[in-house]
Amino acid sequence: MKEKASQFAPANIALIKYWGKRQSPLNLPVTSSLSVSLPLGTHTTLSLTSDKDMIFLNGNEQSPESSFAMRLSAFLDPFRPPNTYFRVDTKNEIPTSAGLASSSSGFAALVLALNDLFEWNLSQKELSILARQGSGSACRSIYKGFVEWHKGVQDDGKDSYAEPVPSQMQDLCIGLWMVSDKEKPIDSRRAMIQTVETSPLYAAWPDTVASDLAQMKKALSENDFLLLGKVAEENALAMHATMMAAKPAILYWLPESVAALHKIWSLRKEGLNLFFTMDAGPNLKLLFLKKDAATVKSLLPNLQLLDVVAKPQHPNLLPN
Ligand code: PMV
């Protein structure tokens, strides 16, 4: 094994959402999902120490009682050599807990670092299965580009992993519209359970995802941005609708989120090809083409513009 391992994993934004588990401990999802990886993500450095786990987030040591440290330590337990502890240094390029998918890149980077530290030489499929057990969406952050997480049907989770999706999509841009960076009121883990158990709308979700996923793959294979934007936006709204019907209701949106989505709809009415998606938080991720980036930026100056994130891809063309 090595003395120290440092790895990076990209954050990913789901275009077709994962919302709801069929089995909790292994994070086995009710549906498949599809995402695009961002150029930003998490850098994690891992080494062994002798007296206690030491966990740093963006340079600050986390209390062992914090939910962040407890979640990481519990994930690392099965891999711990006897009488050994881990030092984890993790740096997120995007805010933790702002609904910007930092747990996805966090657990993916941790798994990549474990693989490197212990020199396991795991395949990307095996790494994806391991990352999924930290946080479901992390299984998609093992790859760049467009990625599908196959829900699988087995109880052991061995067929529930992500892999790249073939795509001809060109020049997709993503903009982060932060309306708040406050900690979200309920984490996705608890919110999913509450939705599955109590929302009368959840029954319609698996069929919605199946048809949206087929449309999204069509959009990717035909480089059809308008279809991609339309389906991504509809799928995000349908996911939030299932949560709002939960008891008690789960509403991640703030008044500013609603104002932002109305703004996008009105710009679209005026002819701009601009769409949004939203996750378990109040912030919006905007989808548009590179040729419209300057216009979007001039209309929405506070937008954090990410680079072009997608070029044509083939499933056997793996990253790095
Ligand atoms: O992987 P988790 O438990 O953080 O859940 C992610 C849930 C969403 O971001 C809302 C959707 C998704 O597919 O990423």
Coordinates of C-alpha atoms and ligand atoms in Angstrom, one line a residue:
M1 CA 0.0 0.0 0.0
K2 CA 1.0 3.7 -0.4
E3 CA 1.6 6.1 2.4
K4 CA -0.8 8.7 1.0
A5 CA -3.2 8.9 -1.9
S6 CA -4.8 12.0 -3.5
Q7 CA -7.7 11.7 -5.9
F8 CA -10.3 14.0 -7.6
A9 CA -13.9 13.2 -8.6
P10 CA -16.3 15.4 -10.4
A11 CA -19.6 16.5 -9.0
N12 CA -22.6 15.5 -11.2
I13 CA -25.9 17.0 -11.9
A14 CA -28.8 14.6 -12.6
L15 CA -30.8 15.3 -15.7
I16 CA -33.0 12.3 -14.8
K17 CA -33.2 12.2 -11.0
Y18 CA -32.7 9.4 -8.5
W19 CA -35.3 9.9 -5.8
G20 CA -36.2 6.9 -3.6
K21 CA -34.6 3.7 -2.5
R22 CA -35.8 0.1 -2.7
Q23 CA -33.2 -0.8 -0.1
S24 CA -31.6 1.7 2.3
P25 CA -28.3 0.2 3.7
L26 CA -26.9 -0.4 0.2
N27 CA -28.5 2.7 -1.4
L28 CA -30.4 0.6 -4.0
P29 CA -32.6 2.9 -6.0
V30 CA -36.2 2.5 -7.2
T31 CA -35.3 3.8 -10.6
S32 CA -32.3 4.3 -12.9
S33 CA -31.0 7.9 -13.3
L34 CA -28.8 9.9 -15.7
S35 CA -26.4 12.7 -15.0
V36 CA -23.7 14.9 -16.5
S37 CA -20.4 15.4 -14.6
L38 CA -19.2 18.9 -13.9
P39 CA -15.7 20.3 -14.3
L40 CA -15.8 21.1 -10.5
G41 CA -15.7 18.5 -7.8
T42 CA -13.9 17.2 -4.7
H43 CA -10.2 16.6 -4.1
T44 CA -9.5 14.0 -1.3
T45 CA -6.2 13.0 0.3
L46 CA -6.1 9.9 2.4
S47 CA -3.5 8.4 4.8
L48 CA -3.4 6.2 7.9
T49 CA -2.9 7.5 11.4
S50 CA -2.6 5.7 14.8
D51 CA -4.9 7.2 17.4
K52 CA -8.2 8.6 15.9
D53 CA -9.8 9.4 12.6
M54 CA -9.0 13.0 11.6
I55 CA -11.3 14.5 9.1
F56 CA -10.7 17.9 7.5
L57 CA -13.3 19.6 5.3
N58 CA -11.9 22.6 3.3
G59 CA -8.9 22.8 5.7
N60 CA -11.1 22.7 8.9
E61 CA -10.9 19.7 11.3
Q62 CA -14.4 18.4 11.8
S63 CA -15.6 17.3 15.3
P64 CA -15.8 13.4 15.5
E65 CA -19.5 14.0 16.6
S66 CA -20.4 16.0 13.5
S67 CA -22.7 14.2 11.0
F68 CA -20.1 14.8 8.3
A69 CA -17.3 13.0 10.3
M70 CA -19.5 10.3 11.6
R71 CA -20.8 9.4 8.1
L72 CA -17.2 9.3 6.7
S73 CA -15.8 7.2 9.6
A74 CA -18.7 4.7 9.3
F75 CA -18.1 4.4 5.6
L76 CA -14.4 3.7 6.2
D77 CA -14.9 1.2 9.0
P78 CA -14.9 -2.0 6.8
F79 CA -11.6 -1.0 5.2
R80 CA -9.8 -0.2 8.4
P81 CA -6.7 -2.3 9.1
P82 CA -6.6 -3.4 12.8
N83 CA -5.9 -0.5 15.3
T84 CA -5.6 2.0 12.5
Y85 CA -7.4 5.3 11.8
F86 CA -7.7 7.4 8.7
R87 CA -6.8 11.0 8.1
V88 CA -9.1 12.4 5.4
D89 CA -8.4 15.8 3.8
T90 CA -11.3 16.8 1.6
K91 CA -11.7 20.0 -0.4
N92 CA -15.0 20.7 -2.1
E93 CA -14.9 23.2 -5.0
I94 CA -18.7 23.7 -4.5
P95 CA -20.6 24.4 -1.2
T96 CA -21.4 21.4 0.9
S97 CA -25.1 20.9 1.7
A98 CA -26.4 23.6 -0.7
G99 CA -28.1 21.0 -2.9
L100 CA -25.2 21.1 -5.3
A101 CA -24.4 17.5 -5.2
S102 CA -21.1 17.7 -3.2
S103 CA -21.8 14.3 -1.6
S104 CA -21.7 12.8 -5.0
S105 CA -18.1 13.9 -5.7
G106 CA -17.1 13.5 -2.0
F107 CA -17.8 9.8 -1.8
A108 CA -16.5 9.1 -5.3
A109 CA -13.2 10.9 -4.5
L110 CA -13.0 9.0 -1.2
V111 CA -13.4 5.6 -2.9
L112 CA -10.9 6.5 -5.6
A113 CA -8.5 7.5 -2.8
L114 CA -9.0 4.2 -1.0
N115 CA -8.4 2.3 -4.2
D116 CA -5.2 4.2 -4.7
L117 CA -4.0 4.0 -1.0
F118 CA -4.5 0.2 -0.8
E119 CA -3.6 -0.4 -4.4
W120 CA -6.7 -2.5 -5.0
N121 CA -6.8 -1.8 -8.8
L122 CA -10.6 -2.1 -8.9
S123 CA -12.5 -1.7 -12.1
Q124 CA -14.6 1.4 -12.7
K125 CA -17.8 -0.7 -12.2
E126 CA -16.5 -1.9 -8.8
L127 CA -15.6 1.6 -7.8
S128 CA -19.0 2.8 -8.8
I129 CA -20.7 0.1 -6.7
L130 CA -18.5 1.1 -3.7
A131 CA -19.2 4.8 -4.1
R132 CA -22.9 4.1 -4.3
Q133 CA -22.8 2.7 -0.8
G134 CA -21.6 6.1 0.5
S135 CA -24.1 8.2 -1.3
G136 CA -26.3 6.9 -4.2
S137 CA -25.5 9.7 -6.6
A138 CA -21.7 9.2 -6.0
C139 CA -21.8 6.1 -8.2
R140 CA -22.2 8.4 -11.2
S141 CA -19.2 10.6 -10.2
I142 CA -16.7 7.9 -11.1
Y143 CA -17.0 9.1 -14.7
K144 CA -16.9 12.3 -16.8
G145 CA -19.5 13.2 -19.3
F146 CA -23.0 11.7 -19.4
V147 CA -23.5 8.8 -17.1
E148 CA -26.4 6.4 -16.4
W149 CA -26.9 4.6 -13.1
H150 CA -28.6 1.3 -13.8
K151 CA -31.0 0.6 -10.9
G152 CA -30.4 -3.2 -10.9
V153 CA -32.8 -5.8 -9.5
Q154 CA -30.5 -7.9 -7.2
D155 CA -30.6 -7.6 -3.4
D156 CA -26.8 -7.6 -3.1
G157 CA -26.5 -4.4 -5.3
K158 CA -24.0 -6.0 -7.7
D159 CA -26.0 -4.9 -10.7
S160 CA -26.7 -1.4 -9.5
Y161 CA -23.8 0.7 -10.9
A162 CA -23.2 3.6 -13.3
E163 CA -21.5 3.7 -16.7
P164 CA -21.0 6.3 -19.4
V165 CA -23.8 6.8 -21.9
P166 CA -23.1 7.2 -25.6
S167 CA -23.8 10.8 -26.6
Q168 CA -23.5 13.1 -29.6
M169 CA -24.5 16.1 -27.5
Q170 CA -22.3 19.1 -28.2
D171 CA -21.6 22.4 -26.4
L172 CA -23.9 21.9 -23.4
C173 CA -23.2 24.6 -20.7
I174 CA -24.3 24.6 -17.1
G175 CA -24.8 27.7 -15.0
L176 CA -25.2 27.6 -11.2
W177 CA -27.8 30.0 -10.0
M178 CA -27.3 30.2 -6.2
V179 CA -30.2 31.7 -4.5
S180 CA -29.0 30.5 -1.0
D181 CA -26.0 28.8 0.4
K182 CA -27.7 27.9 3.7
E183 CA -27.8 24.3 5.0
K184 CA -30.9 22.6 3.7
P185 CA -33.7 21.8 6.1
I186 CA -33.8 18.1 5.5
D187 CA -31.1 15.9 3.9
S188 CA -31.8 13.9 0.8
R189 CA -31.6 10.6 2.7
R190 CA -34.4 11.4 5.1
A191 CA -36.4 13.3 2.4
M192 CA -36.4 10.3 0.1
I193 CA -37.7 7.9 2.8
Q194 CA -40.4 10.4 3.7
T195 CA -41.5 10.7 0.1
V196 CA -41.5 7.0 -0.7
E197 CA -43.4 6.2 2.5
T198 CA -46.0 9.0 2.5
S199 CA -46.4 10.7 -0.9
P200 CA -49.5 9.5 -2.9
L201 CA -47.7 10.9 -6.0
Y202 CA -44.7 8.6 -5.6
A203 CA -46.6 5.7 -7.3
A204 CA -46.4 7.6 -10.7
W205 CA -42.6 8.3 -10.3
P206 CA -41.1 5.0 -11.7
D207 CA -43.1 5.3 -15.0
T208 CA -42.3 9.0 -15.3
V209 CA -38.6 8.2 -15.0
A210 CA -38.7 5.3 -17.4
S211 CA -40.2 7.4 -20.1
D212 CA -38.0 10.5 -19.3
L213 CA -34.9 8.3 -19.4
A214 CA -35.7 7.0 -22.9
Q215 CA -36.4 10.5 -24.1
M216 CA -33.1 11.8 -22.6
K217 CA -31.1 9.1 -24.3
K218 CA -32.7 10.0 -27.6
A219 CA -31.8 13.6 -27.0
L220 CA -28.2 12.6 -26.3
S221 CA -27.8 10.3 -29.3
E222 CA -29.4 12.9 -31.7
N223 CA -27.7 16.0 -30.2
D224 CA -31.2 17.4 -29.6
F225 CA -30.6 20.2 -26.9
L226 CA -34.2 21.3 -26.9
L227 CA -35.4 17.8 -26.0
L228 CA -32.7 17.5 -23.4
G229 CA -33.7 20.8 -21.7
K230 CA -37.4 20.0 -21.8
V231 CA -37.1 16.5 -20.4
A232 CA -34.6 17.6 -17.7
E233 CA -36.8 20.4 -16.5
E234 CA -40.0 18.3 -16.5
N235 CA -38.3 15.5 -14.6
A236 CA -37.0 17.8 -11.9
L237 CA -40.4 19.4 -11.5
A238 CA -42.0 16.0 -11.3
M239 CA -39.5 14.9 -8.6
H240 CA -40.3 18.1 -6.5
A241 CA -44.0 17.5 -6.9
T242 CA -43.7 14.0 -5.4
M243 CA -41.9 15.6 -2.4
M244 CA -44.5 18.4 -1.9
A245 CA -47.2 15.7 -1.6
A246 CA -45.3 14.0 1.1
K247 CA -46.6 14.2 4.7
P248 CA -45.3 16.4 6.1
A249 CA -44.5 18.3 2.9
I250 CA -41.0 18.7 1.7
L251 CA -40.4 22.0 0.0
Y252 CA -36.8 22.9 -0.8
W253 CA -37.8 25.9 -2.9
L254 CA -37.4 29.5 -1.5
P255 CA -39.4 32.4 -2.8
E256 CA -36.2 33.3 -4.8
S257 CA -36.2 29.8 -6.4
V258 CA -39.7 30.4 -7.7
A259 CA -38.8 33.9 -8.9
A260 CA -35.8 32.4 -10.7
L261 CA -37.8 29.7 -12.5
H262 CA -40.4 32.2 -13.6
K263 CA -37.6 34.4 -15.0
I264 CA -36.3 31.4 -17.0
W265 CA -39.7 30.7 -18.4
S266 CA -40.2 34.3 -19.4
L267 CA -36.7 34.4 -21.1
R268 CA -37.7 31.2 -22.9
K269 CA -40.9 32.7 -24.1
E270 CA -38.8 35.5 -25.6
G271 CA -36.9 33.0 -27.6
L272 CA -33.8 32.1 -25.5
N273 CA -33.2 28.3 -25.2
L274 CA -32.7 28.2 -21.5
F275 CA -33.9 25.4 -19.1
F276 CA -33.3 24.5 -15.5
T277 CA -33.0 21.6 -13.2
M278 CA -33.1 21.5 -9.3
D279 CA -32.0 19.0 -6.7
A280 CA -32.5 18.7 -3.0
G281 CA -32.0 22.4 -2.3
P282 CA -33.2 25.8 -3.4
N283 CA -30.6 26.5 -6.1
L284 CA -31.0 26.2 -9.9
K285 CA -28.7 24.7 -12.4
L286 CA -29.3 26.2 -15.8
L287 CA -28.9 24.4 -19.1
F288 CA -28.0 26.2 -22.3
L289 CA -25.8 26.0 -25.4
K290 CA -22.3 27.5 -25.6
K291 CA -23.5 29.8 -28.4
D292 CA -26.0 31.4 -25.9
A293 CA -23.5 31.7 -23.0
A294 CA -22.7 35.4 -23.5
T295 CA -26.4 36.3 -23.7
V296 CA -27.3 34.2 -20.6
K297 CA -24.4 35.8 -18.7
S298 CA -25.4 39.3 -19.6
L299 CA -29.1 38.7 -18.6
L300 CA -28.1 36.8 -15.4
P301 CA -24.8 38.4 -14.2
N302 CA -24.7 36.4 -10.9
L303 CA -24.7 33.1 -12.7
Q304 CA -21.6 30.9 -12.1
L305 CA -20.9 29.7 -15.6
L306 CA -19.2 26.4 -16.0
D307 CA -17.2 25.5 -19.0
V308 CA -18.6 23.4 -21.8
V309 CA -19.2 20.2 -20.1
A310 CA -20.1 17.8 -22.8
K311 CA -18.6 16.6 -26.0
P312 CA -19.5 13.5 -28.0
Q313 CA -18.8 10.4 -26.1
H314 CA -18.7 6.7 -26.6
P315 CA -19.3 4.1 -23.9
N316 CA -15.9 2.6 -24.3
L317 CA -14.1 5.9 -24.2
L318 CA -13.4 6.2 -20.5
P319 CA -12.2 9.3 -18.8
N320 CA -8.7 10.4 -17.7
Ligands
PMV1 O1 -27.0 10.7 -3.5 P1 -27.9 11.5 -2.6 O2 -28.4 10.7 -1.5 O3 -27.3 12.8 -2.2 O4 -29.2 11.9 -3.5 C1 -29.2 12.7 -4.6 C2 -30.6 13.1 -5.0 C3 -30.7 14.2 -6.0 O5 -29.5 15.0 -6.1 C4 -31.9 15.1 -5.7 C5 -31.0 13.5 -7.4 C6 -29.8 12.9 -8.1 O6 -30.1 12.0 -8.9 O7 -28.7 13.3 -7.9

